[in-house]
PDB file of C-alpha atoms in Angstrom:
ATOM      1  CA  UNK Z  44       9.004  -0.659  29.828  1.00 96.00           C
ATOM      2  CA  UNK Z  45       7.187  -2.989  27.277  1.00 97.00           C
ATOM      3  CA  UNK Z  46       3.836  -3.017  29.516  1.00 97.00           C
ATOM      4  CA  UNK Z  47       4.343   0.792  30.012  1.00 97.00           C
ATOM      5  CA  UNK Z  48       5.119   1.601  26.259  1.00 97.00           C
ATOM      6  CA  UNK Z  49       2.216  -0.755  24.797  1.00 98.00           C
ATOM      7  CA  UNK Z  50      -0.274   0.892  26.907  1.00 98.00           C
ATOM      8  CA  UNK Z  51       0.354   4.276  26.005  1.00 95.00           C
ATOM      9  CA  UNK Z  52       0.371   2.935  22.046  1.00 96.00           C
ATOM     10  CA  UNK Z  53      -2.740   0.798  22.886  1.00 95.00           C
ATOM     11  CA  UNK Z  54      -1.067  -2.482  21.883  1.00 97.00           C
ATOM     12  CA  UNK Z  55      -0.795  -5.777  23.366  1.00 97.00           C
ATOM     13  CA  UNK Z  56       2.331  -6.003  25.156  1.00 98.00           C
ATOM     14  CA  UNK Z  57       2.391 -10.091  23.863  1.00 98.00           C
ATOM     15  CA  UNK Z  58       2.489  -8.639  20.195  1.00 98.00           C
ATOM     16  CA  UNK Z  59       5.219  -6.507  20.661  1.00 98.00           C
ATOM     17  CA  UNK Z  60       6.795  -9.591  22.691  1.00 98.00           C
ATOM     18  CA  UNK Z  61       6.489 -11.668  19.614  1.00 98.00           C
ATOM     19  CA  UNK Z  62       7.999  -9.109  17.609  1.00 98.00           C
ATOM     20  CA  UNK Z  63      10.788  -9.000  19.982  1.00 98.00           C
ATOM     21  CA  UNK Z  64      11.109 -13.015  19.624  1.00 98.00           C
ATOM     22  CA  UNK Z  65      10.942 -12.750  15.825  1.00 98.00           C
ATOM     23  CA  UNK Z  66      13.238 -10.021  15.022  1.00 98.00           C
ATOM     24  CA  UNK Z  67      15.992 -10.110  17.419  1.00 98.00           C
ATOM     25  CA  UNK Z  68      15.815 -13.614  19.643  1.00 98.00           C
ATOM     26  CA  UNK Z  69      15.312 -10.758  22.825  1.00 97.00           C
ATOM     27  CA  UNK Z  70      18.958  -9.891  22.175  1.00 97.00           C
ATOM     28  CA  UNK Z  71      19.477  -6.502  22.274  1.00 94.00           C
ATOM     29  CA  UNK Z  72      22.553  -6.201  20.689  1.00 96.00           C
ATOM     30  CA  UNK Z  73      21.603  -7.865  17.707  1.00 97.00           C
ATOM     31  CA  UNK Z  74      22.178  -6.430  14.302  1.00 97.00           C
ATOM     32  CA  UNK Z  75      21.148  -7.801  11.006  1.00 96.00           C
ATOM     33  CA  UNK Z  76      22.594  -8.506   7.562  1.00 96.00           C
ATOM     34  CA  UNK Z  77      20.959  -5.482   6.240  1.00 95.00           C
ATOM     35  CA  UNK Z  78      22.115  -2.938   9.215  1.00 97.00           C
ATOM     36  CA  UNK Z  79      18.965  -3.350  11.772  1.00 98.00           C
ATOM     37  CA  UNK Z  80      19.908  -3.043  14.907  1.00 98.00           C
ATOM     38  CA  UNK Z  81      18.737  -3.872  18.666  1.00 98.00           C
ATOM     39  CA  UNK Z  82      15.711  -5.764  20.059  1.00 98.00           C
ATOM     40  CA  UNK Z  83      13.483  -4.633  17.686  1.00 98.00           C
ATOM     41  CA  UNK Z  84      15.537  -4.721  15.083  1.00 98.00           C
ATOM     42  CA  UNK Z  85      15.049  -0.949  13.881  1.00 98.00           C
ATOM     43  CA  UNK Z  86      17.201   0.157  10.886  1.00 97.00           C
ATOM     44  CA  UNK Z  87      19.225   3.612  11.509  1.00 97.00           C
ATOM     45  CA  UNK Z  88      17.239   5.719   9.012  1.00 96.00           C
ATOM     46  CA  UNK Z  89      13.919   4.400  10.677  1.00 97.00           C
ATOM     47  CA  UNK Z  90      14.856   5.257  13.986  1.00 96.00           C
ATOM     48  CA  UNK Z  91      16.520   8.895  13.071  1.00 94.00           C
ATOM     49  CA  UNK Z  92      12.736   9.431  11.741  1.00 94.00           C
ATOM     50  CA  UNK Z  93      11.176   7.870  15.184  1.00 94.00           C
ATOM     51  CA  UNK Z  94      12.965   9.938  17.070  1.00 91.00           C
ATOM     52  CA  UNK Z  95      12.010  13.177  15.292  1.00 90.00           C
ATOM     53  CA  UNK Z  96       8.249  11.958  15.310  1.00 90.00           C
ATOM     54  CA  UNK Z  97       8.395  11.126  18.936  1.00 87.00           C
ATOM     55  CA  UNK Z  98      10.170  14.607  19.528  1.00 83.00           C
ATOM     56  CA  UNK Z  99       7.333  16.276  17.940  1.00 84.00           C
ATOM     57  CA  UNK Z 100       4.148  14.137  18.996  1.00 84.00           C
ATOM     58  CA  UNK Z 101       5.469  13.018  22.762  1.00 80.00           C
ATOM     59  CA  UNK Z 102       8.412  16.313  23.506  1.00 77.00           C
ATOM     60  CA  UNK Z 103      10.731  13.376  23.704  1.00 69.00           C
ATOM     61  CA  UNK Z 104      14.041  14.332  23.302  1.00 71.00           C
ATOM     62  CA  UNK Z 105      16.979  12.320  22.208  1.00 70.00           C
ATOM     63  CA  UNK Z 106      20.221  14.703  21.175  1.00 71.00           C
ATOM     64  CA  UNK Z 107      22.391  14.018  18.221  1.00 82.00           C
ATOM     65  CA  UNK Z 108      20.781  10.523  17.144  1.00 89.00           C
ATOM     66  CA  UNK Z 109      23.374   7.868  16.140  1.00 94.00           C
ATOM     67  CA  UNK Z 110      22.738   4.477  14.981  1.00 95.00           C
ATOM     68  CA  UNK Z 111      24.229   3.026  18.203  1.00 95.00           C
ATOM     69  CA  UNK Z 112      21.804   4.241  20.324  1.00 95.00           C
ATOM     70  CA  UNK Z 113      19.627   1.441  18.655  1.00 97.00           C
ATOM     71  CA  UNK Z 114      21.305  -0.853  20.741  1.00 97.00           C
ATOM     72  CA  UNK Z 115      19.733   0.546  24.206  1.00 96.00           C
ATOM     73  CA  UNK Z 116      16.940  -1.502  24.996  1.00 97.00           C
ATOM     74  CA  UNK Z 117      14.757   1.223  26.578  1.00 95.00           C
ATOM     75  CA  UNK Z 118      15.256   3.429  23.124  1.00 94.00           C
ATOM     76  CA  UNK Z 119      14.483   0.773  20.988  1.00 97.00           C
ATOM     77  CA  UNK Z 120      11.521  -0.680  22.491  1.00 97.00           C
ATOM     78  CA  UNK Z 121       9.826   2.899  22.876  1.00 95.00           C
ATOM     79  CA  UNK Z 122      10.547   3.535  19.018  1.00 96.00           C
ATOM     80  CA  UNK Z 123       9.581  -0.105  17.825  1.00 98.00           C
ATOM     81  CA  UNK Z 124       6.325   0.306  19.882  1.00 98.00           C
ATOM     82  CA  UNK Z 125       5.608   3.656  18.289  1.00 97.00           C
ATOM     83  CA  UNK Z 126       6.493   1.946  14.824  1.00 98.00           C
ATOM     84  CA  UNK Z 127       4.138  -0.699  15.088  1.00 98.00           C
ATOM     85  CA  UNK Z 128       1.427   1.855  16.728  1.00 97.00           C
ATOM     86  CA  UNK Z 129       2.002   3.819  13.350  1.00 97.00           C
ATOM     87  CA  UNK Z 130       1.997   0.963  10.628  1.00 98.00           C
ATOM     88  CA  UNK Z 131      -0.971  -0.408  12.459  1.00 97.00           C
ATOM     89  CA  UNK Z 132      -2.841   2.495  12.280  1.00 97.00           C
ATOM     90  CA  UNK Z 133      -1.692   3.256   8.631  1.00 97.00           C
ATOM     91  CA  UNK Z 134      -2.768  -0.108   7.150  1.00 97.00           C
ATOM     92  CA  UNK Z 135      -5.449  -1.148   9.214  1.00 96.00           C
ATOM     93  CA  UNK Z 136      -4.868  -4.890   8.987  1.00 96.00           C
ATOM     94  CA  UNK Z 137      -2.253  -6.455  11.580  1.00 97.00           C
ATOM     95  CA  UNK Z 138      -0.706  -8.718   9.181  1.00 97.00           C
ATOM     96  CA  UNK Z 139      -0.108  -5.744   7.033  1.00 97.00           C
ATOM     97  CA  UNK Z 140       1.564  -3.960   9.648  1.00 98.00           C
ATOM     98  CA  UNK Z 141       3.589  -6.514  10.383  1.00 98.00           C
ATOM     99  CA  UNK Z 142       4.887  -6.877   6.773  1.00 98.00           C
ATOM    100  CA  UNK Z 143       5.476  -3.094   6.817  1.00 98.00           C
ATOM    101  CA  UNK Z 144       7.419  -3.676   9.753  1.00 98.00           C
ATOM    102  CA  UNK Z 145       9.217  -6.014   8.285  1.00 97.00           C
ATOM    103  CA  UNK Z 146       9.851  -4.788   5.051  1.00 96.00           C
ATOM    104  CA  UNK Z 147       8.886  -1.242   5.539  1.00 96.00           C
ATOM    105  CA  UNK Z 148       5.887   0.681   4.332  1.00 97.00           C
ATOM    106  CA  UNK Z 149       6.930   1.951   1.140  1.00 96.00           C
ATOM    107  CA  UNK Z 150       7.813  -1.768  -0.059  1.00 96.00           C
ATOM    108  CA  UNK Z 151       4.198  -2.796   0.907  1.00 97.00           C
ATOM    109  CA  UNK Z 152       2.743   0.033  -0.116  1.00 97.00           C
ATOM    110  CA  UNK Z 153       4.086  -0.514  -3.718  1.00 97.00           C
ATOM    111  CA  UNK Z 154       3.148  -4.263  -3.931  1.00 96.00           C
ATOM    112  CA  UNK Z 155      -0.163  -3.058  -3.110  1.00 96.00           C
ATOM    113  CA  UNK Z 156      -0.173  -0.732  -5.471  1.00 96.00           C
ATOM    114  CA  UNK Z 157       0.710  -3.248  -7.943  1.00 96.00           C
ATOM    115  CA  UNK Z 158      -0.885  -6.187  -7.080  1.00 95.00           C
ATOM    116  CA  UNK Z 159       2.401  -7.888  -6.572  1.00 96.00           C
ATOM    117  CA  UNK Z 160       2.546 -10.989  -4.177  1.00 94.00           C
ATOM    118  CA  UNK Z 161       3.287 -10.417  -0.552  1.00 95.00           C
ATOM    119  CA  UNK Z 162       5.003 -12.678   1.088  1.00 92.00           C
ATOM    120  CA  UNK Z 163       3.016 -14.477   4.451  1.00 93.00           C
ATOM    121  CA  UNK Z 164       5.996 -15.588   6.153  1.00 97.00           C
ATOM    122  CA  UNK Z 165       6.792 -13.190   8.770  1.00 97.00           C
ATOM    123  CA  UNK Z 166       3.425 -12.541   9.562  1.00 98.00           C
ATOM    124  CA  UNK Z 167       2.744 -15.987  10.298  1.00 98.00           C
ATOM    125  CA  UNK Z 168       6.105 -16.017  12.798  1.00 98.00           C
ATOM    126  CA  UNK Z 169       5.226 -13.207  14.807  1.00 98.00           C
ATOM    127  CA  UNK Z 170       1.301 -14.309  14.936  1.00 98.00           C
ATOM    128  CA  UNK Z 171       2.367 -18.041  16.024  1.00 98.00           C
ATOM    129  CA  UNK Z 172       4.312 -16.263  18.837  1.00 98.00           C
ATOM    130  CA  UNK Z 173       1.860 -13.895  19.687  1.00 98.00           C
ATOM    131  CA  UNK Z 174      -0.985 -17.017  20.023  1.00 97.00           C
ATOM    132  CA  UNK Z 175       1.679 -18.603  22.223  1.00 97.00           C
ATOM    133  CA  UNK Z 176       2.576 -15.288  24.656  1.00 97.00           C
ATOM    134  CA  UNK Z 177      -1.315 -15.010  24.750  1.00 96.00           C
ATOM    135  CA  UNK Z 178      -2.143 -18.824  25.714  1.00 96.00           C
ATOM    136  CA  UNK Z 179       0.803 -18.833  28.073  1.00 94.00           C
ATOM    137  CA  UNK Z 180      -0.243 -15.667  30.031  1.00 91.00           C
ATOM    138  CA  UNK Z 181      -3.698 -16.619  29.982  1.00 91.00           C
ATOM    139  CA  UNK Z 182      -2.965 -19.800  31.509  1.00 92.00           C
ATOM    140  CA  UNK Z 183      -1.197 -17.647  34.389  1.00 87.00           C
ATOM    141  CA  UNK Z 184      -4.133 -15.657  35.066  1.00 79.00           C
TER     142      UNK Z 184
END
């Protein structure tokens, strides 16, 4: 599913794996202290919005969205890859897209507008994992 959704959205699947590693450690029942859920740690409000967008753009239908559905790895991966792709297009910078994935796009836009400091830890964690996965993939092929 990661390969399929990554190909659909033109995202490197190694990047998706890196986000999953950092976000949940590959635990599909992960629940953060702030309420993010599932393997890609999606907030319920974001999940609801993303399911509506997927229906609008791709015709993917999910009836009566409920936050507990975010623990379904298949749905969570579809939403997470879609969200990551949307953020990459919006911010046009991978580090900023990753920050927006972690903090929310509104927060990052506000920080950029006010020249506030941007945290660097999360993008570094994801990009380090991403490089490791790419290196491992290259060694296999």
